[in-house]
Coordinates of C-alpha atoms and ligand atoms in Angstrom, one line a residue:
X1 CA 166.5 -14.8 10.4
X2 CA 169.3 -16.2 12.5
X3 CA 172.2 -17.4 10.5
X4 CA 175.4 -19.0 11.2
X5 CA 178.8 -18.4 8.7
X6 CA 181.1 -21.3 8.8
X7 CA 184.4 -20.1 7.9
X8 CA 185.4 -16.2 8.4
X9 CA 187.9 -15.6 5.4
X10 CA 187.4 -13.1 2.9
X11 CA 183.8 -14.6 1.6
X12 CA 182.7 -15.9 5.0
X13 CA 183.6 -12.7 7.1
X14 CA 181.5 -10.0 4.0
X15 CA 178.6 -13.1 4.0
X16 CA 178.5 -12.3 8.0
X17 CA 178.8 -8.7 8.0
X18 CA 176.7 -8.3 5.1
X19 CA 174.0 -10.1 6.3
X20 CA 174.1 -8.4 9.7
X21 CA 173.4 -5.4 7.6
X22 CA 170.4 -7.0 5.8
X23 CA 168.8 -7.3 9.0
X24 CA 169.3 -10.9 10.3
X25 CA 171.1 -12.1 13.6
X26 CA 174.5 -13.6 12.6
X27 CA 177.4 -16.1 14.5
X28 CA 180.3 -16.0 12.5
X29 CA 181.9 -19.6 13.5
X30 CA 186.0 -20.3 12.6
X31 CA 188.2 -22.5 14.3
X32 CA 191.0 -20.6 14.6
X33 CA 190.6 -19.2 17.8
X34 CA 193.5 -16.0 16.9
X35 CA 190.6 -15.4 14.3
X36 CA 187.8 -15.5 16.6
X37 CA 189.2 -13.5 19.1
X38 CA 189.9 -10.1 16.5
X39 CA 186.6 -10.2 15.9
X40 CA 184.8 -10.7 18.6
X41 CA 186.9 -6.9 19.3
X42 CA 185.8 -5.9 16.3
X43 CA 189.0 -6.0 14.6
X44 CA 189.7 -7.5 11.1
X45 CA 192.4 -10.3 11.2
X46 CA 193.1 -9.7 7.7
X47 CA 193.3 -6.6 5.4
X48 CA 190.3 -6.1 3.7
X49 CA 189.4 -2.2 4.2
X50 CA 186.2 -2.5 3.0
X51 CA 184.7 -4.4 6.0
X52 CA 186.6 -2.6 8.7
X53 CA 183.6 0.0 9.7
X54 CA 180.9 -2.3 8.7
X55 CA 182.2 -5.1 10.8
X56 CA 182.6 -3.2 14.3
X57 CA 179.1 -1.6 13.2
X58 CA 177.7 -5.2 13.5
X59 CA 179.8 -6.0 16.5
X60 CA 178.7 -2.7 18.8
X61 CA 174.8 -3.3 17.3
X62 CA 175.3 -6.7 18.7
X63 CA 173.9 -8.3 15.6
X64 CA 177.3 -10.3 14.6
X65 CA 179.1 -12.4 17.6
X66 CA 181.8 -15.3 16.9
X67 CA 182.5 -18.6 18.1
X68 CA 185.1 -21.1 17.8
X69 CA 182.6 -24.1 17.2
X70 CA 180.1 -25.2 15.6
X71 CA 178.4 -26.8 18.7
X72 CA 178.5 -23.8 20.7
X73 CA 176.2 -22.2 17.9
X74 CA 173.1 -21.3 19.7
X75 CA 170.3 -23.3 18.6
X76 CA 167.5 -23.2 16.4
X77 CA 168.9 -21.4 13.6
X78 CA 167.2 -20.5 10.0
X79 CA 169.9 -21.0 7.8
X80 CA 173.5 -21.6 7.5
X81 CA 176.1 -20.8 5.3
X82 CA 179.5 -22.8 4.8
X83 CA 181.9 -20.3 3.4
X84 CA 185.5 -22.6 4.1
X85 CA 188.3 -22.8 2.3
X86 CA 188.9 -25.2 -0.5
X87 CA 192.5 -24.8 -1.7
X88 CA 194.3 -26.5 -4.6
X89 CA 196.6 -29.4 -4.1
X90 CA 199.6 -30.3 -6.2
X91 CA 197.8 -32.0 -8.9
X92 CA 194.8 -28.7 -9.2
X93 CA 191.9 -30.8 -7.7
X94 CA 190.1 -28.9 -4.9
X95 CA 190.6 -30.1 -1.2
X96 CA 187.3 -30.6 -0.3
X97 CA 188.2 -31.4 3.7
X98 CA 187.4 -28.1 5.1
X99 CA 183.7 -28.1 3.3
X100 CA 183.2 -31.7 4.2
X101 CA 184.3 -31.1 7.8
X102 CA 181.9 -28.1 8.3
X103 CA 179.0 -29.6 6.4
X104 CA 179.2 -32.9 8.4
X105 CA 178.8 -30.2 12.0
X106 CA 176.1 -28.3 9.9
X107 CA 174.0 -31.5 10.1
X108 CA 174.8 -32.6 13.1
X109 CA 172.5 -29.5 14.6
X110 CA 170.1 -30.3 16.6
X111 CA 167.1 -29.4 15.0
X112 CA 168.8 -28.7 11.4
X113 CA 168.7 -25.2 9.6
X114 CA 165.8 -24.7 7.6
X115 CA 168.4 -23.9 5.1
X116 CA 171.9 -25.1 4.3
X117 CA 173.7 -22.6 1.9
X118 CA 177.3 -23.6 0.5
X119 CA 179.7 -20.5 -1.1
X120 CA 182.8 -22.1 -0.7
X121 CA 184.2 -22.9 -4.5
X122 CA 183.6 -26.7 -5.2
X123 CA 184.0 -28.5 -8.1
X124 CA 181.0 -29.3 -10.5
X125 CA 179.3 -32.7 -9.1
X126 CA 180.7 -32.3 -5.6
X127 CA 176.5 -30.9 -4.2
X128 CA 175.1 -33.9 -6.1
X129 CA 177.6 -36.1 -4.4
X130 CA 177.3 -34.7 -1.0
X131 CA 173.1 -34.9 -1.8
X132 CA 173.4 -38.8 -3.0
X133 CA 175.6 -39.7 0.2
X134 CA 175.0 -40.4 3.6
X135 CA 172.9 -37.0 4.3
X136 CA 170.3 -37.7 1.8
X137 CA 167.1 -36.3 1.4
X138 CA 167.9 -34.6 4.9
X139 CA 170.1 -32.5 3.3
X140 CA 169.1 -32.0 -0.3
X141 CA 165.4 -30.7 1.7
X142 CA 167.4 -27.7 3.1
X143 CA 170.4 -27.3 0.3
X144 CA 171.5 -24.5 -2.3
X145 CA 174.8 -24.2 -3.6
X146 CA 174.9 -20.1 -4.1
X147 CA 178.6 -19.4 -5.1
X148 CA 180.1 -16.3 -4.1
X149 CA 181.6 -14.0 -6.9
X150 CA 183.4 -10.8 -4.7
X151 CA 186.3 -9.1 -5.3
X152 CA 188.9 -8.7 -2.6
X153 CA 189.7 -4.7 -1.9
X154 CA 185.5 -4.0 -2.7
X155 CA 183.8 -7.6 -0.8
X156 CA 181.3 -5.5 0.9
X157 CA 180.4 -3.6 -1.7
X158 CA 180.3 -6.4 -4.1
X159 CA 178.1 -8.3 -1.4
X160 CA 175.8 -5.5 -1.5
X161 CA 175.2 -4.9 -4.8
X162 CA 176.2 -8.2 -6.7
X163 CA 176.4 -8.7 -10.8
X164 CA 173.7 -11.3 -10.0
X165 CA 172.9 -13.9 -7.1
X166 CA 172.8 -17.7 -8.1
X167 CA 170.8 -20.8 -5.8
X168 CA 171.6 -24.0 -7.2
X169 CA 168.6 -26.8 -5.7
X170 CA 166.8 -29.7 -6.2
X171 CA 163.8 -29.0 -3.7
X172 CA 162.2 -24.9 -5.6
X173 CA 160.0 -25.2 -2.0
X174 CA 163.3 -23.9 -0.7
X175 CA 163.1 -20.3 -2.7
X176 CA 161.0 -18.4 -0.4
X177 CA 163.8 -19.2 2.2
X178 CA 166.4 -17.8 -0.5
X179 CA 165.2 -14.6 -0.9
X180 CA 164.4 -14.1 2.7
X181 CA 168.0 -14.8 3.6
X182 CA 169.4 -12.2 0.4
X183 CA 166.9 -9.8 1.4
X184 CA 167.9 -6.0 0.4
X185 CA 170.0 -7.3 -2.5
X186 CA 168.9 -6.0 -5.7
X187 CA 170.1 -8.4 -7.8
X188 CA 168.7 -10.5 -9.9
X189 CA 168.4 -14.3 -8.9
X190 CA 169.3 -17.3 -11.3
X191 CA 167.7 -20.4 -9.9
X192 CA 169.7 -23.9 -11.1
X193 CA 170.4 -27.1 -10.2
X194 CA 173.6 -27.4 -8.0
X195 CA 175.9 -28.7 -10.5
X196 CA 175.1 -25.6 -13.1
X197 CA 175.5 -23.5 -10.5
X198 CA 179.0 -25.0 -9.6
X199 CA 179.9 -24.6 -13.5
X200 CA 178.7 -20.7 -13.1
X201 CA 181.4 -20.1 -10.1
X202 CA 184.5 -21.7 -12.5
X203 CA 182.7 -20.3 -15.6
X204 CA 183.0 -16.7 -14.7
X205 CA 186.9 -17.3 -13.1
X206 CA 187.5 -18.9 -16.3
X207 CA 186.3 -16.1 -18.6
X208 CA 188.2 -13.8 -16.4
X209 CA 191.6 -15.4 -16.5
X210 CA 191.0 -15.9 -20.9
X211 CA 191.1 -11.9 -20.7
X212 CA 194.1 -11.9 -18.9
X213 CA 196.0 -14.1 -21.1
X214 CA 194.6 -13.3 -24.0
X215 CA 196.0 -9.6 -22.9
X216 CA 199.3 -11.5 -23.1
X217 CA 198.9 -11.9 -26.8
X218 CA 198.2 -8.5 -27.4
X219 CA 201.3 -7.6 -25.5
X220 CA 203.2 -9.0 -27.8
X221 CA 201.2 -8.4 -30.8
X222 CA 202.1 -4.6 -29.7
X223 CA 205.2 -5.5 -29.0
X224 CA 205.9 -7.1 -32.3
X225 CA 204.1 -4.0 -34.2
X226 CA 205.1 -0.9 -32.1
X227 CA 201.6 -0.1 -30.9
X228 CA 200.2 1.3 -27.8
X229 CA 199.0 -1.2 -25.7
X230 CA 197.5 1.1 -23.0
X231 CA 195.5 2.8 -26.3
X232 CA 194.9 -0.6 -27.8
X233 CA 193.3 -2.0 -24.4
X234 CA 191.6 1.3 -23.8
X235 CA 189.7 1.4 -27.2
X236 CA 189.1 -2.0 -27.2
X237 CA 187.4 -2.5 -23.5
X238 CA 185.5 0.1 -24.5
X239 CA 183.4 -1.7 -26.6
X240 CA 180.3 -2.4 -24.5
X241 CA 180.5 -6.3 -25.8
X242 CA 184.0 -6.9 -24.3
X243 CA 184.4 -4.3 -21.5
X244 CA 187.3 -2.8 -19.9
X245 CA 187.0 -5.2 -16.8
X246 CA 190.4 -7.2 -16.5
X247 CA 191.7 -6.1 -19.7
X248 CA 195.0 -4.7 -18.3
X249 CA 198.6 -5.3 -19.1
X250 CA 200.0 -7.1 -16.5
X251 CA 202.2 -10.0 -15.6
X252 CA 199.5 -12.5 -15.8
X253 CA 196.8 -13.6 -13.4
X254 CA 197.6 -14.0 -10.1
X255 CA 195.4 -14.7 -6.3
X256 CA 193.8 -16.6 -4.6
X257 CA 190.8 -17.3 -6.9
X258 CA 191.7 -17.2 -10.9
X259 CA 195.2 -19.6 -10.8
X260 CA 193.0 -22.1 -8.2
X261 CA 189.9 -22.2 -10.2
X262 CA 191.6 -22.8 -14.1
X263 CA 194.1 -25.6 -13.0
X264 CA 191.1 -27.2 -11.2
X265 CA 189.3 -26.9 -14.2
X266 CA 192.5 -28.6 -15.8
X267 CA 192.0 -31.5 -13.5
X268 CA 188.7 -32.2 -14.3
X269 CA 189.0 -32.3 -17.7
X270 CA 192.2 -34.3 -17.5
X271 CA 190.6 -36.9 -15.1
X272 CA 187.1 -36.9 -17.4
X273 CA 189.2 -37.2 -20.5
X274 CA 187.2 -34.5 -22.1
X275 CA 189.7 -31.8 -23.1
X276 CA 189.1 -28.2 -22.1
X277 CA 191.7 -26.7 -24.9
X278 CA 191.1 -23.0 -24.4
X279 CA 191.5 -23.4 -20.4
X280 CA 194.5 -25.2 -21.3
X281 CA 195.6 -22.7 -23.2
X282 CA 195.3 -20.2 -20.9
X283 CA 197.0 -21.6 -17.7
X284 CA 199.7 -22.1 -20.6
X285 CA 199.8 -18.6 -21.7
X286 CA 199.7 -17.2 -17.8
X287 CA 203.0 -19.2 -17.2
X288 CA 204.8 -17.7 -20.0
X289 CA 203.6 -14.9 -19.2
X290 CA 204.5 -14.4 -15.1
X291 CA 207.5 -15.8 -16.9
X292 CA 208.0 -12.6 -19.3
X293 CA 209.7 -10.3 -16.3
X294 CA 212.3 -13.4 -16.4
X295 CA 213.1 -13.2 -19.9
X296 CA 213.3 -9.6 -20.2
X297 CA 216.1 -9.6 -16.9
X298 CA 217.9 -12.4 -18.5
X299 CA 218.6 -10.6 -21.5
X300 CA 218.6 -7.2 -20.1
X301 CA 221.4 -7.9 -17.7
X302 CA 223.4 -11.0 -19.7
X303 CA 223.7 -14.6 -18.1
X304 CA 227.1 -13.9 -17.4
X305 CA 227.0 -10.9 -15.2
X306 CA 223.8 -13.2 -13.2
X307 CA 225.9 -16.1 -13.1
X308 CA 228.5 -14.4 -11.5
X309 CA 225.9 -13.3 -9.0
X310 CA 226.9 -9.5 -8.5
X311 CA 223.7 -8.4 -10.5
X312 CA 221.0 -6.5 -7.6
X313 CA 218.1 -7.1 -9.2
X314 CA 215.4 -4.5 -6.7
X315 CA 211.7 -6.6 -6.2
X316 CA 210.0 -3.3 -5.6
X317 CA 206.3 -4.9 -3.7
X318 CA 205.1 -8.4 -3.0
X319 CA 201.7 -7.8 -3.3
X320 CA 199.6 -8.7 -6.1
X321 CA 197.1 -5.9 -5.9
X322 CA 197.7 -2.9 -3.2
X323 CA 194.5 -3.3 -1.4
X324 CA 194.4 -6.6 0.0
X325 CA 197.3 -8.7 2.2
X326 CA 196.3 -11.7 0.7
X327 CA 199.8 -13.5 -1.1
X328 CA 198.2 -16.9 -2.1
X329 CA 199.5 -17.3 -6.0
X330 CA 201.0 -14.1 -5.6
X331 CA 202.9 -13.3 -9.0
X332 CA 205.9 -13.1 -6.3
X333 CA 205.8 -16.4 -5.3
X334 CA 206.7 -17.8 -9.2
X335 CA 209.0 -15.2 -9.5
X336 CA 211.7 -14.2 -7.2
X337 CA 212.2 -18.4 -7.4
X338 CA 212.6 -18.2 -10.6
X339 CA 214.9 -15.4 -10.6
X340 CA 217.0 -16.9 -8.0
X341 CA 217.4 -19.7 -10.4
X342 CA 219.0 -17.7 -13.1
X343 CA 221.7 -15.8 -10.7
X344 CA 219.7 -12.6 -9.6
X345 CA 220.6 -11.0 -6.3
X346 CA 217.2 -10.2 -5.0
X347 CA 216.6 -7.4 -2.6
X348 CA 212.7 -6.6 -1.8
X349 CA 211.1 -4.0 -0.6
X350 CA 207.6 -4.3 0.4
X351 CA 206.2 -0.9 2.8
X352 CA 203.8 -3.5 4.9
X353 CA 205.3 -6.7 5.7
X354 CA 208.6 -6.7 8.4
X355 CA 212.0 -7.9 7.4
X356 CA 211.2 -11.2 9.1
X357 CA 207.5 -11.5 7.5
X358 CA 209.5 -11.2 4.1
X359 CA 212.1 -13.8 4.6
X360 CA 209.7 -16.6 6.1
X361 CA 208.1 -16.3 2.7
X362 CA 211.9 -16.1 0.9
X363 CA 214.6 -17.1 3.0
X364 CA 217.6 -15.5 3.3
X365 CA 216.9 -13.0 0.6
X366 CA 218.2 -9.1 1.3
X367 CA 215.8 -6.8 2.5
X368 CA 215.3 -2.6 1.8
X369 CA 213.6 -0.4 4.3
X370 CA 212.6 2.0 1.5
X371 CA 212.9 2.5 -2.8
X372 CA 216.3 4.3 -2.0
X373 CA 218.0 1.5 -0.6
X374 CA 216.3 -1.0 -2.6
X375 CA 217.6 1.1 -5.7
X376 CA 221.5 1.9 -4.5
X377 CA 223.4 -0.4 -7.0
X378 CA 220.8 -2.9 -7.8
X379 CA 221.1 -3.3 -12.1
X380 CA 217.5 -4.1 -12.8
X381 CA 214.2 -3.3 -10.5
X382 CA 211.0 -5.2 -10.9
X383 CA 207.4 -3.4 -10.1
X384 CA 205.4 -5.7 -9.2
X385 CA 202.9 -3.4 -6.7
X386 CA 201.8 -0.1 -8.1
X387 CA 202.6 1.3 -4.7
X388 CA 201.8 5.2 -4.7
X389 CA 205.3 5.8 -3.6
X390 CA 206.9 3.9 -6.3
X391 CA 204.5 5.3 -8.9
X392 CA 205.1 8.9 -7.5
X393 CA 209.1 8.4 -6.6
X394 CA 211.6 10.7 -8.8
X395 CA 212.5 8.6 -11.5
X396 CA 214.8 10.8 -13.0
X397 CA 216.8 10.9 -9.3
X398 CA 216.6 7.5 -8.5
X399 CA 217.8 6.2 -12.1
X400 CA 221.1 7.7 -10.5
X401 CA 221.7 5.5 -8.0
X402 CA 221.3 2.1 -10.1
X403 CA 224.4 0.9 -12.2
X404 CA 224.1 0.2 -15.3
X405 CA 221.8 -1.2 -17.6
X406 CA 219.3 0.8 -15.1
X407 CA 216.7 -1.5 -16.2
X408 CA 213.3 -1.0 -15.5
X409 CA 210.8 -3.9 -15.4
X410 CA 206.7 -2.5 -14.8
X411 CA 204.9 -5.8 -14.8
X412 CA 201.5 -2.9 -13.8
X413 CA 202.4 -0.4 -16.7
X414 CA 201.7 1.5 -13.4
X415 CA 205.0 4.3 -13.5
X416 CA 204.8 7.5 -16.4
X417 CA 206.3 6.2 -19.2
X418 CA 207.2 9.4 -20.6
X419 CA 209.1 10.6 -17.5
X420 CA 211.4 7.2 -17.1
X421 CA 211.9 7.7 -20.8
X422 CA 213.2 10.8 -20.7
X423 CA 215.4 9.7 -17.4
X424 CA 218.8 7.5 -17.9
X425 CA 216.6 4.2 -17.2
X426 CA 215.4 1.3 -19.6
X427 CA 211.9 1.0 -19.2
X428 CA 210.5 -2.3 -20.0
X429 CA 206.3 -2.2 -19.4
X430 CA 204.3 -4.8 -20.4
X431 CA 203.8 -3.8 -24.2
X432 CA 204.7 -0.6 -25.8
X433 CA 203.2 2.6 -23.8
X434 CA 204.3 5.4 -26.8
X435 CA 201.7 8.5 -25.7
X436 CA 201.7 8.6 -22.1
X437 CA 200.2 12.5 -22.6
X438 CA 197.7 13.5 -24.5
X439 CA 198.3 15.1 -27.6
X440 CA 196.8 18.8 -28.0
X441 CA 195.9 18.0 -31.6
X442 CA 193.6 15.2 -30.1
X443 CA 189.8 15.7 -31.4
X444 CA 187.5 16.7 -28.5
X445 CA 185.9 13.6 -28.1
X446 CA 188.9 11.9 -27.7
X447 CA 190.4 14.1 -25.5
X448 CA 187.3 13.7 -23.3
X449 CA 187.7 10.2 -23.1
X450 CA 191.6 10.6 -22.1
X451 CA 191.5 13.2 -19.9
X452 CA 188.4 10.7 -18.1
X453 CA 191.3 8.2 -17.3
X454 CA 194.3 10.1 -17.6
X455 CA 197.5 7.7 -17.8
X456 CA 199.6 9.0 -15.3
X457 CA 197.5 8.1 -12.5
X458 CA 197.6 4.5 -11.2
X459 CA 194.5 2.8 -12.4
X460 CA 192.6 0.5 -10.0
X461 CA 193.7 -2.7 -11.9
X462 CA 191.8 -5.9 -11.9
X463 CA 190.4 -7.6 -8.6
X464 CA 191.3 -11.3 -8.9
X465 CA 188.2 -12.8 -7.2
Ligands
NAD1 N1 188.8 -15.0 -1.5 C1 188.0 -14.6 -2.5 O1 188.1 -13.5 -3.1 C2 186.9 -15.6 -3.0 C3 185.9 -15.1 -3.9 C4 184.9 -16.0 -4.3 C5 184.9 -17.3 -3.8 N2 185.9 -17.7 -3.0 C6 185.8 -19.1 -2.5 O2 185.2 -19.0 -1.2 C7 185.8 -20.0 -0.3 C8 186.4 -19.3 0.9 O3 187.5 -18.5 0.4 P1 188.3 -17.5 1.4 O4 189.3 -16.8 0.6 O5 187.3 -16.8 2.3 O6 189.0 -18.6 2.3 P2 190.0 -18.4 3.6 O7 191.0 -19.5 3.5 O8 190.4 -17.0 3.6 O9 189.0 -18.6 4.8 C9 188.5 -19.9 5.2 C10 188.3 -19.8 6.7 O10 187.6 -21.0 7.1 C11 188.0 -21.4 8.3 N3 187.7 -22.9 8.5 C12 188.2 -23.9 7.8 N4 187.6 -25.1 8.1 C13 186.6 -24.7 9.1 C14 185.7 -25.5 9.8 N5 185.5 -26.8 9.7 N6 184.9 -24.8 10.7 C15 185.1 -23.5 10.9 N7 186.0 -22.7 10.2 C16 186.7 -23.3 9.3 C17 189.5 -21.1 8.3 O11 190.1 -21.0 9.6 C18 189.5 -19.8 7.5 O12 189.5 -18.7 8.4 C19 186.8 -20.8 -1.2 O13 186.2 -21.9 -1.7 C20 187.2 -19.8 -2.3 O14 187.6 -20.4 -3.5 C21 186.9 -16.9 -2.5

């Protein structure tokens, strides 16, 4: 088939290498034209490792070219895929321009795709909308919402060998054309009507951001009762019914996907007047908790000594997840603000962005080239990347360079607990982490399981998608 992507972001970019792989003829069509031109090199424009050898694979075979514009798409195509943006605003509801914008140059093609295939997240009624307005049966003859459910740090893969696929339509004559266009995906295929297939995309997002913050409870359920919150989780995920999958201590959901998709959730339910109370009460619990690493530096280091504005409080990563560049609803951005608020005398240190990439996002704020600076008489220090080198650093050496209260704040329960306890610092992870080793005493078949996932090594957390 030959396929244009609108939009080459994270989904758009894995829909266009991905289906250059499956066999078809792809343009990948942006408008920014800094974009285009990376790619058309072969080079990413953002960090997403996964596509980098895939990507100038399709390039060289000449099976994936970019353009600027939709109207210097070459003529007929099969199919086309929107795959824009559609970012929150202040009050959580989707904007919808971007979609709207590329679906109103998608049928202005002259002839029209056989097939009109939006990914881009959009709230439940939006297809029907678009279906009852001005494109009418033109477009609902040629339209399938399929949303898109990859993880940044693993798109490709997760394009390639999907949980499940999903084709929201009104016209079944359309399936043939489906399949075509997903050929060489084992996966199996859940046909809908748009609007249930809209629900599916916020549904999963939803289910994945309750784990997270009902993770939050059980930090401080374990906190209240002095058990292991790494063994708790553990034993718990593995029970086949719940699953391990984004049941991690952390600091709360954070991305570009999770935070996004819940408050627009909030919106609708809000507008509709039909309450949503556990979604509710999750976006509530993920504030306190991003919140937590606030409370626990207020009280570790004393309003006073904040106030007076000598406290160094180290912000040791911005990123979110290690793998991926991507610092929309970073746990970073709710924080150091917050911080700054209380008194705390920031000073990041994040190993890939530049002194002035870091203070465009934070202003003014004190910048380390490395963990050693960063360290050198701050009070507090805040993980909030499980960089190697921070996980790796001496603990014991560099607990000797902070003043007191040498506080410790893990927001990844990503550094071994049992060597920072036994150092001069104050650990503070996310919940209690009590047996960081395994105990010799432990029966076989529990040794196996520990010494499967051993504690001291970082842990590939959750992917927000
Ligand atoms: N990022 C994820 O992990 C993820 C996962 C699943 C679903 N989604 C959803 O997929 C959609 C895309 O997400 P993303 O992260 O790839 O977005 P993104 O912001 O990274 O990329 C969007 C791209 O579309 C381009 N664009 C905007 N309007 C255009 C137009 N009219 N014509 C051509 N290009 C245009 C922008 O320049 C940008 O490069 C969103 O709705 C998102 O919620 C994202």
């Amino acid at each position: 088939m030959r396929v244009g992507v609108v939009g080459q972001g994270y989904v758009g970019l894995t829909a266009a290498v991905g289906l250059a792989e499956q066999g078809h003829v792809v343009t990948g069509i942006d408008c920014d034209p800094a974009r285009v031109a990376m790619l058309a090199k072969g080079r990413m424009p953002f960090e997403e490792p996964s596509l980098e050898l895939p990507l100038a694979a399709a390039t060289d075979a000449q099976s994936l070219s970019f353009v600027t514009d939709l109207a210097d798409l070459e003529v007929p195509v099969d199919a086309v895929v929107v795959a824009v943006g559609s970012p929150p605003t202040p009050s959580g509801r989707p904007d919808l321009r971007q979609a709207g914008a590329a679906l109103a140059g998608v049928m202005a093609l002259d002839p029209l795709p056989g097939l009109v295939v939006v990914k881009s997240t959009i709230p439940p009624g939006t297809s029907s909308g678009w279906l009852a307005g001005r494109w009418g049966e033109r477009l609902a003859d040629r339209y399938v919402y399929s949303p898109e459910f990859l993880n940044q740090g693993a798109a490709i893969e997760d394009w390639r060998h999907p949980a499940r696929l999903v084709a929201g339509l009104t016209d079944a004559g359309l399936l043939p054309v489906v399949r075509e266009l997903y050929r060489g995906i084992d996966a199996p295929l859940v046909v809908t009507d748009p609007t249930s297939a809209e629900v599916v995309k916020y549904a999963s997002n939803a289910f994945l951001a309750t784990k997270v913050s009902f993770v939050g409870d059980l930090i401080t359920l374990c906190e209240g009762t002095g058990a292991d919150i790494d063994d708790v989780l553990t034993a718990t995920g593995l029970d086949p019914r719940i699953g391990t999958a984004f049941l991690r201590a952390e600091g709360g959901y954070a991305g570009s996907c999770l935070p996004k998709d819940t408050l627009a959730l909030r919106h609708w339910a809000r507008l509709t007047g039909r309450p949503l109370p556990v979604i509710e009460a999750v976006i509530a619990a993920n504030q306190a908790q991003q919140l937590r690493t606030v409370r626990i530096i207020e009280e570790g280091l004393g309003p006073a000594r904040l106030l007076a504005g000598d406290a160094i409080v180290a912000v040791l990563g911005l990123r979110y997840q290690p793998w991926t560049d991507d610092l929309r609803d970073a746990p970073c951005m709710t924080l150091l603000p917050e911080l700054q608020t209380i008194g705390a005398r920031l000073r990041v240190f994040e190993p890939t962005l530049t002194p002035g990439q870091i203070t465009t996002f934070f202003p003014g704020i004190e910048v380390a080239a490395g963990l050693e600076e960063a360290l050198t008489g701050a009070a507090a220090a805040i993980v909030l990347t499980d960089w190697p080198q921070t996980v790796n650093a001496p603990w014991p050496q560099l607990a000797t360079l902070m003043e007191t209260p040498r506080l410790v704040v893990d927001t990844k329960n990503c550094l071994p607990a049992d060597m920072l306890a036994a150092s001069p610092l104050r650990y503070h992870s996310m919940g209690p982490r009590a047996h960081t080793t395994l105990s010799p005493a432990s029966p076989p078949h529990i040794a196996e399981h520990e010494n499967a996932s051993p504690k001291q090594t970082p842990r590939p957390g959750p992917r927000i998608p």
